[in-house]
Amino acid sequence: MTEPSTEIEVGLATHELVWVEGSDAITFLDSQVSQDVMGMAPGTVRRSLLLEPRGKLRAILWVLRDAARVGLVVAAPGASDLIADLARFRFRVKADLRRDERPVHTVWGTGAGDAKWRDDGTSLEADTPHYRLVASQENPDGRVLDAEDVTAHRIAVAEPRFGVEVDEGTIPQETGLVAESVSFTKGCYLGQELVARIDTRGHVNRMLRRLAGTGNPPPPGAAIAREKTAVGALASVAPIGEGWVGLALLRREAQPGDRVVVSWEGGEAAATVAGAPDARTGSSQFPNGSSR
C-alpha cells in the first residue's frame, strides 16, 4: 500500500447540510434512517442511509448527533430532496427541517478522522474515516481540486454518489455501505424489512466495485464484460497516474482480481476489478499501480 498524501486538497461545495431540530428531532429521525441515532453520543459522526418504504435507496448520509438536534450531510444538490422525503413522514411530531446555508466542502489530507464534529457558529468541521467535511462560507485552506480529482478521491474510498452509481432502484447491500450505516439492533425504521431480510436470508446480485486500467480513461456508460458475459456498466471514471480508476455496480460474478473488458463505441480497454480500500484511511494501491 502507498502511504496517503500529506497535501491538503479541497473539493468545494461537494455536500449540503440539513438540520432536524425540535423536541422530537432525535426520535423522529431514528425512525426514518438506518443508523441508530438514539444510540449515538452527542458530538459523534456516523454514516447512514435513508430508504423508501420498500427498502430501496433514497439518500446516503453522514449523521451529526447533537444533544437536542441532528445534522444530516448529503451530497450536493440533495438537501431539497432530503427535506421533502423526511417531511412526507413527519406526522404529529415536533421536528423542524432546516437547510444550513453554509456550503459543505470536503478536505482530504487531514488524516483519518475520529468521527467527531464541532461547530463554532462560523465553521462546522466533521471528521469521517476518509476525509473532513467543513461547512463554511469561507473556502478551507488547501489546493482546490477540479471535478475529475474529486471523483478520483471518491473512487479511492469506494463512495457511491446518488444519481451516478446508485439510484432509487438500488438495494442498500449493493452499495457496500451497510456495515457502517445500518444498525440491526435498533427499533423499526423506514425500509427496514428488505435490509433485514437480505441480511438474514439472502444476497444481492450486484455489488459496487472499483476498477483500474491503464491508458486513456473510457467514457462513463461503457459496457463491462467478464469472460464475454456482460456484468455492468462504468458509472464514474477518473484519470490517475498512468491510467484510470472507476466505479460500477457489477454482477456478483465479477470479483476483486478479475480481469474485465470495458468497451464503448470506437474502443475497448482491459481493466481489473480492485479490492476494497483500506478501512481506516481509504488509501489503496490499485492494480494499475496508481494510488490515492
Short mmCIF file of C-alpha atoms in Angstrom, two decimals:
data_model
loop_
_atom_site.label_atom_id
_atom_site.label_comp_id
_atom_site.label_asym_id
_atom_site.label_seq_id
_atom_site.Cartn_x
_atom_site.Cartn_y
_atom_site.Cartn_z
CA MET A 1 0.00 0.00 0.00
CA THR A 2 1.14 3.54 -0.76
CA GLU A 3 1.02 5.99 2.12
CA PRO A 4 -1.70 8.68 1.74
CA SER A 5 -0.62 12.11 0.57
CA THR A 6 0.04 14.72 3.24
CA GLU A 7 -1.02 17.55 0.92
CA ILE A 8 -4.28 19.24 1.88
CA GLU A 9 -6.75 19.05 -1.01
CA VAL A 10 -10.22 20.59 -1.12
CA GLY A 11 -13.39 19.84 -3.02
CA LEU A 12 -15.62 22.92 -2.91
CA ALA A 13 -19.35 22.72 -2.12
CA THR A 14 -19.49 18.95 -2.53
CA HIS A 15 -22.21 18.47 0.11
CA GLU A 16 -25.12 20.19 1.82
CA LEU A 17 -26.27 20.20 5.44
CA VAL A 18 -29.80 19.78 6.82
CA TRP A 19 -30.71 20.19 10.49
CA VAL A 20 -33.50 18.29 12.22
CA GLU A 21 -34.48 20.32 15.28
CA GLY A 22 -37.17 20.24 17.94
CA SER A 23 -38.13 18.17 20.98
CA ASP A 24 -38.89 15.09 18.83
CA ALA A 25 -35.97 15.53 16.43
CA ILE A 26 -33.90 12.57 17.61
CA THR A 27 -36.72 10.05 17.99
CA PHE A 28 -38.26 11.12 14.67
CA LEU A 29 -35.01 10.75 12.77
CA ASP A 30 -34.24 7.43 14.46
CA SER A 31 -37.48 6.10 12.96
CA GLN A 32 -36.53 7.30 9.48
CA VAL A 33 -32.88 6.37 8.85
CA SER A 34 -30.89 3.16 9.13
CA GLN A 35 -28.38 4.35 11.73
CA ASP A 36 -29.01 4.10 15.49
CA VAL A 37 -29.35 7.85 16.01
CA MET A 38 -30.63 7.49 19.57
CA GLY A 39 -27.60 5.39 20.47
CA MET A 40 -25.10 7.94 19.16
CA ALA A 41 -23.27 10.13 21.65
CA PRO A 42 -23.57 13.90 21.11
CA GLY A 43 -20.67 15.16 19.02
CA THR A 44 -20.23 11.94 17.04
CA VAL A 45 -20.46 11.26 13.30
CA ARG A 46 -21.77 8.12 11.61
CA ARG A 47 -22.82 7.04 8.14
CA SER A 48 -26.49 6.30 7.47
CA LEU A 49 -28.97 5.61 4.69
CA LEU A 50 -32.42 6.98 4.01
CA LEU A 51 -34.63 4.40 2.32
CA GLU A 52 -38.03 4.46 0.71
CA PRO A 53 -40.78 2.30 2.27
CA ARG A 54 -39.95 -0.75 0.11
CA GLY A 55 -36.33 -0.60 1.23
CA LYS A 56 -34.67 0.89 -1.84
CA LEU A 57 -32.19 3.73 -1.53
CA ARG A 58 -33.14 7.41 -1.27
CA ALA A 59 -30.03 9.09 0.15
CA ILE A 60 -26.56 8.41 1.56
CA LEU A 61 -25.90 10.49 4.66
CA TRP A 62 -23.46 11.45 7.35
CA VAL A 63 -25.28 11.89 10.68
CA LEU A 64 -24.01 14.55 13.10
CA ARG A 65 -25.55 13.87 16.52
CA ASP A 66 -26.03 16.76 18.93
CA ALA A 67 -27.70 16.75 22.32
CA ALA A 68 -31.05 18.03 21.04
CA ARG A 69 -30.70 18.23 17.26
CA VAL A 70 -29.21 16.20 14.40
CA GLY A 71 -27.33 17.32 11.30
CA LEU A 72 -27.57 15.36 8.05
CA VAL A 73 -24.86 15.85 5.44
CA VAL A 74 -25.85 14.78 1.92
CA ALA A 75 -24.05 15.09 -1.42
CA ALA A 76 -25.00 18.29 -3.25
CA PRO A 77 -27.58 19.11 -4.51
CA GLY A 78 -29.51 16.67 -2.33
CA ALA A 79 -30.73 18.87 0.54
CA SER A 80 -34.07 19.84 -1.01
CA ASP A 81 -34.97 16.23 -1.85
CA LEU A 82 -33.87 15.10 1.60
CA ILE A 83 -36.11 17.66 3.31
CA ALA A 84 -39.04 16.71 1.09
CA ASP A 85 -38.56 12.99 1.78
CA LEU A 86 -38.40 13.46 5.55
CA ALA A 87 -41.36 15.86 5.55
CA ARG A 88 -43.58 13.18 3.99
CA PHE A 89 -43.46 11.15 7.21
CA ARG A 90 -43.39 13.94 9.77
CA PHE A 91 -46.78 13.37 11.41
CA ARG A 92 -47.66 14.89 14.79
CA VAL A 93 -44.04 15.30 15.84
CA LYS A 94 -42.14 18.38 16.93
CA ALA A 95 -39.31 18.22 14.43
CA ASP A 96 -38.38 21.07 12.13
CA LEU A 97 -36.29 20.64 8.97
CA ARG A 98 -33.88 23.41 8.06
CA ARG A 99 -31.17 23.67 5.44
CA ASP A 100 -27.91 25.22 6.65
CA GLU A 101 -26.91 27.97 4.21
CA ARG A 102 -23.21 27.25 4.61
CA PRO A 103 -21.82 25.15 1.73
CA VAL A 104 -20.11 21.95 2.83
CA HIS A 105 -16.62 21.34 1.46
CA THR A 106 -14.60 18.12 1.51
CA VAL A 107 -11.00 18.22 2.73
CA TRP A 108 -8.54 15.39 2.13
CA GLY A 109 -5.08 15.03 3.63
CA THR A 110 -6.01 15.68 7.26
CA GLY A 111 -5.55 12.02 8.20
CA ALA A 112 -8.21 9.57 9.30
CA GLY A 113 -10.75 11.35 11.46
CA ASP A 114 -12.00 10.42 14.91
CA ALA A 115 -15.67 10.53 13.82
CA LYS A 116 -16.38 13.70 15.80
CA TRP A 117 -17.81 17.10 14.82
CA ARG A 118 -17.76 20.62 16.24
CA ASP A 119 -19.38 23.93 15.26
CA ASP A 120 -18.26 27.37 16.45
CA GLY A 121 -21.11 29.10 14.63
CA THR A 122 -18.93 30.18 11.73
CA SER A 123 -17.33 26.92 10.67
CA LEU A 124 -18.51 23.37 11.28
CA GLU A 125 -15.96 20.56 10.98
CA ALA A 126 -16.92 16.89 10.88
CA ASP A 127 -14.26 14.18 10.69
CA THR A 128 -15.06 10.92 8.92
CA PRO A 129 -12.80 7.90 8.43
CA HIS A 130 -11.80 9.18 4.98
CA TYR A 131 -11.99 12.98 4.94
CA ARG A 132 -13.10 16.08 6.79
CA LEU A 133 -16.36 17.88 5.99
CA VAL A 134 -16.25 21.65 6.53
CA ALA A 135 -19.42 23.79 6.46
CA SER A 136 -18.32 27.38 5.99
CA GLN A 137 -18.88 30.41 3.81
CA GLU A 138 -15.09 30.66 3.58
CA ASN A 139 -13.15 28.16 1.49
CA PRO A 140 -10.91 25.87 3.56
CA ASP A 141 -7.14 26.15 3.14
CA GLY A 142 -5.65 23.73 0.61
CA ARG A 143 -5.30 23.06 -3.09
CA VAL A 144 -8.70 23.31 -4.75
CA LEU A 145 -9.49 20.25 -6.85
CA ASP A 146 -11.33 20.04 -10.13
CA ALA A 147 -14.25 17.66 -10.68
CA GLU A 148 -12.05 14.83 -12.00
CA ASP A 149 -9.82 14.89 -8.93
CA VAL A 150 -12.82 14.94 -6.60
CA THR A 151 -14.19 11.90 -8.45
CA ALA A 152 -10.82 10.15 -8.14
CA HIS A 153 -10.88 10.65 -4.37
CA ARG A 154 -14.43 9.32 -4.20
CA ILE A 155 -13.49 6.24 -6.22
CA ALA A 156 -10.47 5.64 -3.97
CA VAL A 157 -12.74 5.13 -0.95
CA ALA A 158 -15.48 3.36 -2.97
CA GLU A 159 -18.05 6.01 -2.10
CA PRO A 160 -21.09 5.91 -4.39
CA ARG A 161 -22.97 9.05 -5.38
CA PHE A 162 -26.74 9.01 -5.59
CA GLY A 163 -27.81 9.54 -9.19
CA VAL A 164 -24.47 8.28 -10.56
CA GLU A 165 -23.53 4.79 -9.33
CA VAL A 166 -26.69 4.29 -7.28
CA ASP A 167 -30.30 5.47 -7.51
CA GLU A 168 -33.81 4.82 -6.24
CA GLY A 169 -33.62 1.26 -7.62
CA THR A 170 -30.55 0.34 -5.59
CA ILE A 171 -30.74 -2.18 -2.73
CA PRO A 172 -28.73 -1.00 0.29
CA GLN A 173 -26.48 -4.09 0.34
CA GLU A 174 -25.36 -3.30 -3.22
CA THR A 175 -23.67 -0.10 -2.04
CA GLY A 176 -21.08 -1.78 0.19
CA LEU A 177 -22.02 0.67 2.97
CA VAL A 178 -24.33 -1.47 5.11
CA ALA A 179 -21.70 -2.45 7.69
CA GLU A 180 -21.06 1.18 8.61
CA SER A 181 -24.50 2.66 8.02
CA VAL A 182 -27.11 0.17 9.23
CA SER A 183 -27.99 -0.83 12.78
CA PHE A 184 -29.53 -4.30 13.09
CA THR A 185 -30.29 -3.84 16.81
CA LYS A 186 -32.28 -0.60 16.85
CA GLY A 187 -36.04 -0.27 16.57
CA CYS A 188 -38.03 -0.05 13.35
CA TYR A 189 -37.17 2.43 10.63
CA LEU A 190 -38.40 3.19 7.13
CA GLY A 191 -37.50 0.41 4.67
CA GLN A 192 -36.09 -1.91 7.34
CA GLU A 193 -37.78 -5.10 6.17
CA LEU A 194 -35.85 -5.52 2.91
CA VAL A 195 -32.49 -4.80 4.55
CA ALA A 196 -33.11 -7.29 7.35
CA ARG A 197 -34.44 -9.99 5.01
CA ILE A 198 -31.39 -9.85 2.75
CA ASP A 199 -29.05 -9.82 5.75
CA THR A 200 -30.55 -12.96 7.24
CA ARG A 201 -31.74 -14.99 4.28
CA GLY A 202 -30.26 -13.83 1.02
CA HIS A 203 -27.73 -11.95 -1.06
CA VAL A 204 -27.70 -9.30 -3.76
CA ASN A 205 -26.77 -9.97 -7.36
CA ARG A 206 -24.76 -6.76 -7.80
CA MET A 207 -22.06 -5.03 -5.77
CA LEU A 208 -20.32 -1.68 -6.05
CA ARG A 209 -16.80 -2.38 -7.33
CA ARG A 210 -13.74 -0.30 -8.11
CA LEU A 211 -11.90 -0.85 -11.38
CA ALA A 212 -8.46 0.16 -12.57
CA GLY A 213 -6.88 0.22 -16.01
CA THR A 214 -4.00 1.72 -17.94
CA GLY A 215 -4.06 4.21 -20.78
CA ASN A 216 -6.77 6.76 -21.51
CA PRO A 217 -9.98 6.55 -19.44
CA PRO A 218 -13.08 5.00 -21.04
CA PRO A 219 -16.25 7.13 -21.06
CA PRO A 220 -18.91 6.73 -18.36
CA GLY A 221 -21.56 4.30 -19.52
CA ALA A 222 -19.07 1.97 -21.19
CA ALA A 223 -20.10 -1.69 -21.03
CA ILE A 224 -18.17 -4.09 -18.79
CA ALA A 225 -17.83 -7.78 -19.57
CA ARG A 226 -16.18 -10.70 -17.78
CA GLU A 227 -15.32 -13.68 -19.97
CA LYS A 228 -17.58 -12.21 -22.69
CA THR A 229 -20.56 -12.00 -20.32
CA ALA A 230 -21.98 -8.56 -19.51
CA VAL A 231 -21.60 -7.73 -15.81
CA GLY A 232 -22.36 -3.99 -15.67
CA ALA A 233 -21.56 -0.51 -16.94
CA LEU A 234 -18.94 2.04 -15.90
CA ALA A 235 -20.60 4.76 -13.81
CA SER A 236 -17.71 7.04 -12.76
CA VAL A 237 -14.18 7.28 -14.09
CA ALA A 238 -11.16 9.49 -13.46
CA PRO A 239 -7.56 9.58 -14.71
CA ILE A 240 -4.93 8.78 -12.10
CA GLY A 241 -1.22 8.15 -12.55
CA GLU A 242 -0.56 6.42 -15.85
CA GLY A 243 -4.07 5.08 -16.11
CA TRP A 244 -7.57 5.43 -14.74
CA VAL A 245 -9.89 4.23 -11.99
CA GLY A 246 -13.63 3.76 -11.99
CA LEU A 247 -16.71 2.73 -10.04
CA ALA A 248 -19.50 0.46 -11.23
CA LEU A 249 -22.26 -1.77 -9.95
CA LEU A 250 -21.16 -5.20 -11.19
CA ARG A 251 -22.81 -8.58 -11.07
CA ARG A 252 -21.52 -10.74 -8.23
CA GLU A 253 -19.59 -12.94 -10.68
CA ALA A 254 -17.04 -10.12 -11.06
CA GLN A 255 -14.78 -10.46 -8.03
CA PRO A 256 -11.70 -8.48 -6.92
CA GLY A 257 -8.73 -9.51 -9.00
CA ASP A 258 -10.81 -10.50 -12.06
CA ARG A 259 -9.88 -9.13 -15.46
CA VAL A 260 -12.71 -7.48 -17.38
CA VAL A 261 -13.12 -5.75 -20.74
CA VAL A 262 -14.58 -2.24 -20.88
CA SER A 263 -16.00 -1.40 -24.30
CA TRP A 264 -17.67 1.58 -25.94
CA GLU A 265 -18.35 2.81 -29.44
CA GLY A 266 -14.96 3.11 -31.07
CA GLY A 267 -12.83 1.44 -28.41
CA GLU A 268 -12.23 -1.01 -25.61
CA ALA A 269 -9.85 -1.35 -22.69
CA ALA A 270 -8.78 -4.05 -20.26
CA ALA A 271 -9.30 -3.43 -16.56
CA THR A 272 -9.00 -5.20 -13.23
CA VAL A 273 -11.64 -5.32 -10.52
CA ALA A 274 -9.95 -3.77 -7.47
CA GLY A 275 -10.27 -4.85 -3.87
CA ALA A 276 -11.79 -2.76 -1.11
CA PRO A 277 -9.91 0.33 0.08
CA ASP A 278 -8.15 0.44 3.42
CA ALA A 279 -10.91 0.65 6.02
CA ARG A 280 -9.04 3.19 8.15
CA THR A 281 -7.68 5.70 5.65
CA GLY A 282 -9.27 4.92 2.28
CA SER A 283 -5.76 4.79 0.77
CA SER A 284 -5.30 1.95 -1.67
CA GLN A 285 -2.84 0.66 -4.20
CA PHE A 286 -4.86 -0.03 -7.35
CA PRO A 287 -3.96 -2.96 -9.64
CA ASN A 288 -2.64 -0.49 -12.27
CA GLY A 289 -0.03 0.75 -9.79
CA SER A 290 -1.71 4.07 -9.04
CA SER A 291 -2.85 5.15 -5.61
CA ARG A 292 -4.77 7.85 -3.79
#
